[in-house]
Amino acid sequence: MTDALKRFAGYAALITGGARGVGEATARRLASEGARVLIADIDPEAARKTAADIPGASFVVCDVSDTDQVETAVAHAVEHFGRLDVLVNNAFANTDDTPLVEDQPEDSWNRVIDICLTGAFRFARAAMPHLEASGRGAIVNIGSVNAEVDFDGHAYSAAKAGLASFTRTLAGHGGPRGVRVNQINPGTIHTRAWDGRERGIAELGRALYPLGRVGRPEDVANAVAFLASSDASWITGTTLRVDGGLLAVNQSFQMILSATDDEA
């Protein structure tokens, strides 16, 4: 990374769920451009390992469903770095759908909503005064294409749709305070959840994604870096799809239609 691309020199960023996957890739990307990064994650060993591998990074153990831990994490960032410029709400939870909605346990539904949506609210609430004080504050929420189209995961989809709405309302609240708020909706991302299923995920990419592959954590991290940077200084309240064209083109329909034409 050249000095000309060090957009985050002097910045401090806090990333929830930052120990692995998209969170880890985002921490690495922001740090590569000069940011000091605090990784907030529920897994202490993974957070410690990732932070140790990123120059200038620190970590804090945090469950985003615990208000005290959230406030402690934000306070730690401000105390450790002297400021807070960027918040990335990446932590999430998911649960399998039951065959019938009436069989869905309420506790599992509530936990997903609490982590994915209310957790982002908790962090935004705690961080907002410090982001305002920085004079260049930015929040980037990590949503999902599930917010827009049914891909199963009822609670997860509802939470991510709610997060998109919260992003817009928070942008209106944060704008006069100099804080921009945006969301990224990724498609399928090849994280450790797909380990051992490389053939399947490759086939998924070819079948459903116009760009011929599923996403990588770095694809999302690149978008986060843009939205958090001064390059996006006049962008707020928007949701950016990082989905390889999944929602723009009905790839499976076109393949079926093509096969039908071949048979004619």
Short mmCIF file of C-alpha atoms in Angstrom, two decimals:
data_model
loop_
_atom_site.label_atom_id
_atom_site.label_comp_id
_atom_site.label_asym_id
_atom_site.label_seq_id
_atom_site.Cartn_x
_atom_site.Cartn_y
_atom_site.Cartn_z
CA MET A 1 0.00 0.00 0.00
CA THR A 2 1.55 3.30 -1.08
CA ASP A 3 1.47 6.43 1.05
CA ALA A 4 -1.01 7.96 -1.41
CA LEU A 5 -3.51 5.24 -0.45
CA LYS A 6 -3.10 5.62 3.31
CA ARG A 7 -6.58 7.10 3.64
CA PHE A 8 -6.87 6.19 7.31
CA ALA A 9 -3.63 7.61 8.68
CA GLY A 10 -4.43 8.95 12.14
CA TYR A 11 -7.81 7.17 12.23
CA ALA A 12 -9.04 4.80 14.91
CA ALA A 13 -11.54 2.09 13.99
CA LEU A 14 -13.58 -0.41 16.00
CA ILE A 15 -14.77 -3.57 14.27
CA THR A 16 -17.25 -5.94 15.89
CA GLY A 17 -16.88 -9.61 15.05
CA GLY A 18 -13.41 -8.63 13.93
CA ALA A 19 -11.50 -11.82 14.68
CA ARG A 20 -12.41 -13.80 11.56
CA GLY A 21 -13.96 -13.64 8.12
CA VAL A 22 -15.24 -10.28 6.91
CA GLY A 23 -14.33 -8.61 10.20
CA GLU A 24 -10.73 -9.80 10.05
CA ALA A 25 -10.39 -8.82 6.38
CA THR A 26 -11.77 -5.37 7.21
CA ALA A 27 -9.37 -4.93 10.11
CA ARG A 28 -6.45 -5.84 7.85
CA ARG A 29 -7.61 -3.53 5.08
CA LEU A 30 -8.11 -0.48 7.30
CA ALA A 31 -4.82 -1.13 9.09
CA SER A 32 -3.01 -1.42 5.75
CA GLU A 33 -4.17 2.12 5.02
CA GLY A 34 -2.92 3.50 8.32
CA ALA A 35 -5.78 2.95 10.78
CA ARG A 36 -5.31 1.80 14.33
CA VAL A 37 -7.84 -0.95 14.82
CA LEU A 38 -9.66 -2.37 17.82
CA ILE A 39 -11.04 -5.86 17.24
CA ALA A 40 -14.10 -6.56 19.36
CA ASP A 41 -15.05 -10.22 19.37
CA ILE A 42 -16.69 -12.78 21.62
CA ASP A 43 -13.84 -15.27 21.01
CA PRO A 44 -10.84 -14.13 23.07
CA GLU A 45 -8.25 -16.44 21.52
CA ALA A 46 -9.22 -15.65 17.95
CA ALA A 47 -9.32 -11.91 18.71
CA ARG A 48 -5.91 -12.03 20.39
CA LYS A 49 -4.39 -13.96 17.50
CA THR A 50 -5.77 -11.65 14.81
CA ALA A 51 -4.78 -8.49 16.67
CA ALA A 52 -1.25 -9.81 17.18
CA ASP A 53 -0.93 -10.28 13.43
CA ILE A 54 -2.01 -6.74 12.51
CA PRO A 55 0.40 -3.86 13.21
CA GLY A 56 -1.06 -1.37 15.66
CA ALA A 57 -4.15 -3.45 16.38
CA SER A 58 -5.63 -4.17 19.78
CA PHE A 59 -8.50 -6.36 20.89
CA VAL A 60 -11.26 -6.49 23.46
CA VAL A 61 -13.57 -9.37 24.32
CA CYS A 62 -17.13 -8.28 23.70
CA ASP A 63 -20.57 -9.83 23.42
CA VAL A 64 -22.64 -7.30 21.46
CA SER A 65 -25.77 -8.43 23.30
CA ASP A 66 -24.31 -7.14 26.58
CA THR A 67 -24.71 -3.38 26.97
CA ASP A 68 -21.98 -3.10 29.60
CA GLN A 69 -19.49 -4.92 27.40
CA VAL A 70 -20.39 -2.74 24.42
CA GLU A 71 -19.86 0.45 26.38
CA THR A 72 -16.61 -0.91 27.77
CA ALA A 73 -15.37 -1.73 24.26
CA VAL A 74 -16.10 1.79 22.99
CA ALA A 75 -14.49 3.34 26.06
CA HIS A 76 -11.44 1.12 25.56
CA ALA A 77 -11.08 2.30 21.95
CA VAL A 78 -11.27 5.96 22.93
CA GLU A 79 -8.88 5.51 25.85
CA HIS A 80 -6.41 3.39 23.88
CA PHE A 81 -6.40 5.43 20.68
CA GLY A 82 -7.46 8.84 21.97
CA ARG A 83 -10.33 8.99 19.49
CA LEU A 84 -12.80 6.97 17.45
CA ASP A 85 -13.42 7.68 13.77
CA VAL A 86 -14.92 4.50 12.30
CA LEU A 87 -17.34 1.90 13.63
CA VAL A 88 -17.98 -1.27 11.64
CA ASN A 89 -20.95 -3.29 12.91
CA ASN A 90 -20.11 -6.75 11.61
CA ALA A 91 -21.00 -9.16 14.43
CA PHE A 92 -23.88 -11.47 13.59
CA ALA A 93 -25.74 -14.62 14.57
CA ASN A 94 -27.95 -16.97 12.58
CA THR A 95 -30.15 -19.97 13.22
CA ASP A 96 -31.71 -22.67 11.07
CA ASP A 97 -35.34 -22.22 10.12
CA THR A 98 -37.83 -24.80 11.31
CA PRO A 99 -40.01 -26.43 8.62
CA LEU A 100 -43.03 -24.53 9.96
CA VAL A 101 -42.83 -20.99 11.27
CA GLU A 102 -45.06 -21.91 14.21
CA ASP A 103 -42.32 -24.28 15.38
CA GLN A 104 -39.65 -21.55 15.50
CA PRO A 105 -38.49 -21.09 19.12
CA GLU A 106 -38.86 -17.52 20.28
CA ASP A 107 -35.54 -17.54 22.12
CA SER A 108 -33.53 -18.35 18.98
CA TRP A 109 -35.43 -15.67 17.03
CA ASN A 110 -34.78 -13.11 19.74
CA ARG A 111 -31.07 -13.92 19.93
CA VAL A 112 -30.54 -13.38 16.20
CA ILE A 113 -32.41 -10.06 16.29
CA ASP A 114 -30.48 -9.05 19.40
CA ILE A 115 -27.05 -9.74 17.92
CA CYS A 116 -27.61 -8.56 14.34
CA LEU A 117 -29.83 -5.53 14.92
CA THR A 118 -29.90 -4.45 18.54
CA GLY A 119 -26.17 -5.06 18.88
CA ALA A 120 -25.54 -2.54 16.10
CA PHE A 121 -27.84 -0.09 17.88
CA ARG A 122 -25.94 -0.55 21.15
CA PHE A 123 -22.61 0.18 19.49
CA ALA A 124 -23.95 3.13 17.51
CA ARG A 125 -25.46 4.63 20.66
CA ALA A 126 -22.20 4.26 22.61
CA ALA A 127 -19.96 5.42 19.76
CA MET A 128 -21.94 8.34 18.34
CA PRO A 129 -20.60 11.11 20.63
CA HIS A 130 -17.01 10.04 19.91
CA LEU A 131 -17.62 9.74 16.16
CA GLU A 132 -19.09 13.24 16.22
CA ALA A 133 -16.09 14.54 18.15
CA SER A 134 -13.71 13.12 15.55
CA GLY A 135 -15.10 15.42 12.87
CA ARG A 136 -15.02 12.63 10.29
CA GLY A 137 -17.03 9.85 11.90
CA ALA A 138 -18.41 6.98 9.86
CA ILE A 139 -20.47 3.89 10.65
CA VAL A 140 -20.59 0.97 8.23
CA ASN A 141 -23.14 -1.72 8.99
CA ILE A 142 -22.71 -5.16 7.45
CA GLY A 143 -26.08 -6.37 6.23
CA SER A 144 -26.94 -9.12 3.75
CA VAL A 145 -28.78 -9.74 0.51
CA ASN A 146 -31.18 -11.60 2.80
CA ALA A 147 -32.50 -8.15 3.70
CA GLU A 148 -33.88 -7.86 0.18
CA VAL A 149 -34.73 -11.38 -1.05
CA ASP A 150 -35.81 -14.59 0.68
CA PHE A 151 -32.82 -16.92 1.02
CA ASP A 152 -34.16 -18.60 4.18
CA GLY A 153 -33.02 -17.56 7.62
CA HIS A 154 -36.21 -15.79 8.72
CA ALA A 155 -34.80 -14.14 11.84
CA TYR A 156 -31.51 -13.26 10.13
CA SER A 157 -33.33 -11.77 7.14
CA ALA A 158 -35.64 -9.74 9.35
CA ALA A 159 -32.71 -8.47 11.38
CA LYS A 160 -30.72 -7.42 8.32
CA ALA A 161 -33.76 -5.70 6.80
CA GLY A 162 -34.22 -3.88 10.09
CA LEU A 163 -30.56 -2.94 10.05
CA ALA A 164 -31.00 -1.32 6.63
CA SER A 165 -33.88 0.75 8.00
CA PHE A 166 -31.85 1.67 11.07
CA THR A 167 -28.98 2.69 8.79
CA ARG A 168 -31.23 5.19 7.01
CA THR A 169 -32.74 6.67 10.17
CA LEU A 170 -29.36 6.85 11.87
CA ALA A 171 -27.93 8.61 8.81
CA GLY A 172 -30.57 11.30 9.26
CA HIS A 173 -29.67 11.61 12.92
CA GLY A 174 -25.93 11.54 12.34
CA GLY A 175 -25.75 13.85 9.32
CA PRO A 176 -26.04 17.15 11.21
CA ARG A 177 -23.43 15.81 13.64
CA GLY A 178 -20.96 15.06 10.85
CA VAL A 179 -21.34 11.28 11.10
CA ARG A 180 -22.07 9.28 7.96
CA VAL A 181 -23.90 5.92 8.19
CA ASN A 182 -24.05 3.35 5.39
CA GLN A 183 -24.69 -0.36 4.94
CA ILE A 184 -23.18 -3.11 2.80
CA ASN A 185 -25.31 -6.08 1.72
CA PRO A 186 -22.98 -8.94 0.75
CA GLY A 187 -23.98 -12.07 -1.12
CA THR A 188 -22.45 -15.45 -0.30
CA ILE A 189 -18.97 -14.99 1.15
CA HIS A 190 -16.42 -17.80 1.31
CA THR A 191 -15.63 -17.86 5.02
CA ARG A 192 -14.64 -20.75 7.28
CA ALA A 193 -18.30 -21.86 7.33
CA TRP A 194 -17.63 -23.25 3.85
CA ASP A 195 -14.44 -25.13 4.77
CA GLY A 196 -14.56 -28.63 3.31
CA ARG A 197 -17.26 -27.66 0.83
CA GLU A 198 -15.08 -25.94 -1.76
CA ARG A 199 -16.62 -27.84 -4.66
CA GLY A 200 -20.11 -26.92 -3.58
CA ILE A 201 -19.32 -23.24 -3.18
CA ALA A 202 -17.60 -23.18 -6.57
CA GLU A 203 -20.71 -24.68 -8.17
CA LEU A 204 -22.87 -22.16 -6.31
CA GLY A 205 -20.80 -19.32 -7.71
CA ARG A 206 -21.10 -20.58 -11.28
CA ALA A 207 -24.82 -21.29 -11.00
CA LEU A 208 -26.06 -18.14 -9.27
CA TYR A 209 -23.50 -15.35 -9.64
CA PRO A 210 -23.02 -13.50 -12.94
CA LEU A 211 -19.37 -12.87 -12.03
CA GLY A 212 -18.88 -16.63 -11.76
CA ARG A 213 -17.84 -16.92 -8.14
CA VAL A 214 -18.97 -16.23 -4.62
CA GLY A 215 -17.43 -13.38 -2.68
CA ARG A 216 -14.29 -13.27 -0.61
CA PRO A 217 -14.01 -11.44 2.72
CA GLU A 218 -11.68 -8.97 1.01
CA ASP A 219 -14.44 -7.99 -1.43
CA VAL A 220 -16.53 -6.71 1.47
CA ALA A 221 -13.52 -5.17 3.22
CA ASN A 222 -12.73 -3.14 0.11
CA ALA A 223 -16.25 -1.71 0.11
CA VAL A 224 -16.04 -0.92 3.83
CA ALA A 225 -12.80 0.96 3.25
CA PHE A 226 -14.45 3.08 0.57
CA LEU A 227 -17.56 3.93 2.58
CA ALA A 228 -15.56 4.69 5.71
CA SER A 229 -13.09 6.93 3.88
CA SER A 230 -13.24 10.56 2.79
CA ASP A 231 -13.72 9.27 -0.77
CA ALA A 232 -17.35 8.70 0.29
CA SER A 233 -17.69 12.02 2.09
CA TRP A 234 -21.02 12.82 0.38
CA ILE A 235 -22.54 9.36 0.78
CA THR A 236 -24.79 8.55 3.71
CA GLY A 237 -27.92 6.50 4.31
CA THR A 238 -27.22 4.18 1.40
CA THR A 239 -27.09 0.40 1.11
CA LEU A 240 -24.43 -0.92 -1.23
CA ARG A 241 -24.79 -4.43 -2.64
CA VAL A 242 -21.54 -6.37 -2.83
CA ASP A 243 -23.07 -9.49 -4.32
CA GLY A 244 -21.42 -10.32 -7.63
CA GLY A 245 -24.61 -9.37 -9.46
CA LEU A 246 -26.75 -11.93 -7.61
CA LEU A 247 -29.80 -9.69 -7.19
CA ALA A 248 -29.41 -7.88 -10.49
CA VAL A 249 -29.52 -10.96 -12.71
CA ASN A 250 -31.61 -14.11 -12.25
CA GLN A 251 -28.78 -16.42 -13.26
CA SER A 252 -30.56 -19.67 -12.43
CA PHE A 253 -33.62 -18.65 -14.43
CA GLN A 254 -31.47 -17.81 -17.44
CA MET A 255 -29.66 -21.15 -17.24
CA ILE A 256 -32.93 -23.07 -17.07
CA LEU A 257 -34.36 -21.04 -19.94
CA SER A 258 -31.22 -21.67 -22.02
CA ALA A 259 -31.42 -25.40 -21.35
CA THR A 260 -35.08 -25.38 -22.39
CA ASP A 261 -34.19 -23.59 -25.64
CA ASP A 262 -31.50 -26.17 -26.36
CA GLU A 263 -34.05 -28.96 -26.01
CA ALA A 264 -36.50 -27.29 -28.38
#
